XYZ file of N, CA and C in Angstrom:
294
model
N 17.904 5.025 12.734
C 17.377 5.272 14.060
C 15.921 4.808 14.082
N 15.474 4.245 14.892
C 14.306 3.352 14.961
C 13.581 4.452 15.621
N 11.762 4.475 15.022
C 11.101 5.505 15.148
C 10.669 5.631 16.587
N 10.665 6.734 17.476
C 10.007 6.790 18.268
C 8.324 6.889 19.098
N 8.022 6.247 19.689
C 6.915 6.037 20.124
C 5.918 7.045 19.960
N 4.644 7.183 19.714
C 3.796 8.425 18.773
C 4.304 9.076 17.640
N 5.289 8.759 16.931
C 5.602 9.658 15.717
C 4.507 8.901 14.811
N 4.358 10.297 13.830
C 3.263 10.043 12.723
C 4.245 10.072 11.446
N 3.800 9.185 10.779
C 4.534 8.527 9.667
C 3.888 9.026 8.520
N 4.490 9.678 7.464
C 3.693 10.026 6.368
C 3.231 9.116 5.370
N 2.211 9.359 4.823
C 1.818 8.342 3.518
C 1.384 8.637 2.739
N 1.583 8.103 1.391
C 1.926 8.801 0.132
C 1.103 7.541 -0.536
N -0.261 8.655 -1.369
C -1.307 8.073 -2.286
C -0.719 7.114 -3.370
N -1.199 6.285 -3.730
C -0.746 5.263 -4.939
C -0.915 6.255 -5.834
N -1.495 6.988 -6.507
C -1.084 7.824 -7.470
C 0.579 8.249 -7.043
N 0.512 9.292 -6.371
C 1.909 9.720 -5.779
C 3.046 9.081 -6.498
N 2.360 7.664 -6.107
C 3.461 6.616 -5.986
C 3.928 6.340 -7.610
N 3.099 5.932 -8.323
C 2.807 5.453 -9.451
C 3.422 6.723 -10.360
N 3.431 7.894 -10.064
C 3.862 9.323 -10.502
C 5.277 9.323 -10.558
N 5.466 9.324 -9.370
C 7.115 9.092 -8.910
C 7.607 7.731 -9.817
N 7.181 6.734 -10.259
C 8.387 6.054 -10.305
C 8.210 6.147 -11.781
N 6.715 6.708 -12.979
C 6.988 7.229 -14.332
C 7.532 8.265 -14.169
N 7.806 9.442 -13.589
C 8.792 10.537 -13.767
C 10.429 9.629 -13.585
N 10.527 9.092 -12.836
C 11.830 8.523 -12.797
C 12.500 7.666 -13.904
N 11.534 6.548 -14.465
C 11.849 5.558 -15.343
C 11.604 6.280 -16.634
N 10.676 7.032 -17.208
C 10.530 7.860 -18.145
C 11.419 9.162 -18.408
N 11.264 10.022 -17.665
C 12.156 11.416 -18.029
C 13.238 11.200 -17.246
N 13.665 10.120 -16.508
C 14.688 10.410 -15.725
C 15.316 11.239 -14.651
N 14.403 11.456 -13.618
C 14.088 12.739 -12.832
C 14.805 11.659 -12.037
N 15.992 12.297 -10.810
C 16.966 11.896 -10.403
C 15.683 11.668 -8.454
N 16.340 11.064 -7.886
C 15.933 10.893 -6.653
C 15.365 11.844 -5.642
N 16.406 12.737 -5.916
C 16.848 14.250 -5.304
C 15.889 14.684 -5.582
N 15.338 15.092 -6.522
C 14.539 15.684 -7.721
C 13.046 15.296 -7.502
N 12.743 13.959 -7.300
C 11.286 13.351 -6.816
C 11.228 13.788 -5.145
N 12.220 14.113 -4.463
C 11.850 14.388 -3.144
C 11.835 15.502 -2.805
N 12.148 16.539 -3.732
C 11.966 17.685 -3.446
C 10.419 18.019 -4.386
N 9.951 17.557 -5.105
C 8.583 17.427 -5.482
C 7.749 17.044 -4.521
N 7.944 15.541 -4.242
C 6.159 15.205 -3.439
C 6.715 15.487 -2.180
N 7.802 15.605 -1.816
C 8.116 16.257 -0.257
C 8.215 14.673 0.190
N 8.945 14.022 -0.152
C 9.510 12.605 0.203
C 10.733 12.916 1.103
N 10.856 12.286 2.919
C 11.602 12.751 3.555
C 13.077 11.662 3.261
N 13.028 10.570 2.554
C 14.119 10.146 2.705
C 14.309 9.429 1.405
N 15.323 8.819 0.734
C 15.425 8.279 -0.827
C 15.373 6.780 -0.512
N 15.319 6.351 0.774
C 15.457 5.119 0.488
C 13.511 4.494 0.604
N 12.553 5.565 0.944
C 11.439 4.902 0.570
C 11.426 4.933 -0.787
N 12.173 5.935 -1.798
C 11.933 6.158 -3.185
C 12.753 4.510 -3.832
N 13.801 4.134 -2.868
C 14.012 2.847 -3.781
C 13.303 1.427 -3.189
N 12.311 1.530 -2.252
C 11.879 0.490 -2.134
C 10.267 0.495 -2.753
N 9.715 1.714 -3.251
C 8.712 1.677 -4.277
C 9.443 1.080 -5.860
N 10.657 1.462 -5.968
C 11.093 1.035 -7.404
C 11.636 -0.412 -7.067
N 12.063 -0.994 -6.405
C 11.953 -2.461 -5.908
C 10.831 -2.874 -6.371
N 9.627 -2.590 -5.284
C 8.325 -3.376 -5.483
C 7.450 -3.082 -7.138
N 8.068 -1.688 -7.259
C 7.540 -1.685 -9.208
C 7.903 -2.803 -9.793
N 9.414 -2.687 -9.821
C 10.117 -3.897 -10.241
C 9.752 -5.715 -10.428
N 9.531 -5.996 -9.047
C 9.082 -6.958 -8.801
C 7.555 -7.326 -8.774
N 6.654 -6.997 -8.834
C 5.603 -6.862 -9.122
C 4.326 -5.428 -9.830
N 5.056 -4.649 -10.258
C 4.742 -3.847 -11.393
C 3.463 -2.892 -10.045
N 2.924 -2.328 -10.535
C 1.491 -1.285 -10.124
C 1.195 -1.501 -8.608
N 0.865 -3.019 -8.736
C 0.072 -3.842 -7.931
C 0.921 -3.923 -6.719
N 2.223 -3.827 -7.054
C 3.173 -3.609 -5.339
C 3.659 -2.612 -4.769
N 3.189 -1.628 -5.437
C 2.407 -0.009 -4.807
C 1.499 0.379 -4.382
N 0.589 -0.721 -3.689
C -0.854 -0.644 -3.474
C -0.204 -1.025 -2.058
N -1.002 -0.049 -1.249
C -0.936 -0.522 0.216
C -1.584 -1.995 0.412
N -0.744 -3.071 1.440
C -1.077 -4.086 1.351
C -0.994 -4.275 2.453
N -1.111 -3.653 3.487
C -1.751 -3.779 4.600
C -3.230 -4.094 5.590
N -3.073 -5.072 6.235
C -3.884 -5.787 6.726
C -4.965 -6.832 5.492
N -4.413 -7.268 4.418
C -4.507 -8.373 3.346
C -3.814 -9.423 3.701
N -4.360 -10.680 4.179
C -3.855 -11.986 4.140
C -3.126 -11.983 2.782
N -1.843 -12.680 2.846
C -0.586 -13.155 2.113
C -1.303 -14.161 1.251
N -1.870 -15.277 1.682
C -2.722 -16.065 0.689
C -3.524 -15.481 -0.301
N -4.131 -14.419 -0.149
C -4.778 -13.608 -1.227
C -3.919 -13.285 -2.241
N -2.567 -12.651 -1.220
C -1.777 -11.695 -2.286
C -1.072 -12.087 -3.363
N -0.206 -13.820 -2.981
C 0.226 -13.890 -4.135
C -0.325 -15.826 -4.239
N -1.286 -15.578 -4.846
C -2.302 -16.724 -4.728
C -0.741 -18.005 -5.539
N -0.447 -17.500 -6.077
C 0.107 -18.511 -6.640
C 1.226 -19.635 -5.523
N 1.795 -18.574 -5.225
C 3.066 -19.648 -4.480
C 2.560 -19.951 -3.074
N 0.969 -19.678 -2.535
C 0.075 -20.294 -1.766
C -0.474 -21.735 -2.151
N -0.541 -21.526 -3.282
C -0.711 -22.989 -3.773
C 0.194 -24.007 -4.390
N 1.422 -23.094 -4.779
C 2.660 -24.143 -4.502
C 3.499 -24.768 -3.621
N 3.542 -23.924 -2.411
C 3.752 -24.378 -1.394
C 3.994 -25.941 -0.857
N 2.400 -26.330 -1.055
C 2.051 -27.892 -0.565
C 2.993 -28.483 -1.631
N 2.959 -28.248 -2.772
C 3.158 -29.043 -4.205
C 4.961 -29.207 -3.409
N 5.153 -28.118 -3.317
C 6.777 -27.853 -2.826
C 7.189 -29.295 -1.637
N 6.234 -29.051 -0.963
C 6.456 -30.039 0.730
C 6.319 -31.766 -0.033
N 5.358 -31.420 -0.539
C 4.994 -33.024 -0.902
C 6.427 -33.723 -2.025
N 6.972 -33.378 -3.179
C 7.719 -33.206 -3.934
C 9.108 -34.035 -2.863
N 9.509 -32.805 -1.821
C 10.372 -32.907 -1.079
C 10.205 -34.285 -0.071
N 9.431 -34.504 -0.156
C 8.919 -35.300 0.972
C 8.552 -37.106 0.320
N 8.221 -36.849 -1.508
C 8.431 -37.899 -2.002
C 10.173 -38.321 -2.316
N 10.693 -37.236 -2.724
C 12.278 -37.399 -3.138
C 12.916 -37.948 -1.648
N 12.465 -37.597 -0.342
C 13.454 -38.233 0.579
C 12.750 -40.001 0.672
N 11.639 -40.195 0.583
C 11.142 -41.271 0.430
C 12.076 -42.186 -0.364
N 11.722 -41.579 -1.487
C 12.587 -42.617 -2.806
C 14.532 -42.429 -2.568
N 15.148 -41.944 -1.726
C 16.398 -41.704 -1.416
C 16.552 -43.368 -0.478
N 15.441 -43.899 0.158
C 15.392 -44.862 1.069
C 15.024 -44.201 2.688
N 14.715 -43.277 2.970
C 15.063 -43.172 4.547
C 13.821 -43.653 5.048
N 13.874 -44.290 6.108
C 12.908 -45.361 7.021
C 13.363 -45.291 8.318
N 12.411 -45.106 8.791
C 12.674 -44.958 10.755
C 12.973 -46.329 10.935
């Protein structure tokens, strides 16, 4: 159900965060179990902090809001071009000509 207009959304400190997902990966404290601790209203924010652990460790538990994307993951900002150009020599050398 999509949130309604003025609802206040809770938010939960990077510690919090960082807490929750070593109690989980370490002692094995079940979902259930972390939300009845920090008072987490639903399990599926608990698996999209262990997603972003996952995929980028500490650093994708950090609120990243209002940070330009070019900052964030500097790297594939600068692969990008490398990507276009690459693509753009391979159709060259395939032959295509207006």
């Amino acid at each position: 159900m999509p949130a309604k207009k003025g609802t206040k959304f809770n938010e939960y400190t990077f510690e919090t965060k960082v807490k929750a997902i070593r109690l989980h990966i370490e002692e094995g404290w079940t979902y259930r179990r972390l939300m009845e601790k920090f008072g987490i209203a639903d399990r599926h924010r608990l698996k999209e902090w262990m997603r972003k652990y996952k995929e980028l460790g500490e650093f994708g538990l950090m609120d990243q809001r209002g940070r330009r994307k070019k900052y964030i993951d500097q790297d594939r900002y600068v692969q990008k071009p490398k990507r276009e150009n690459d693509m753009l020599k391979s159709v060259w050398k395939s032959g295509y000509r207006r």
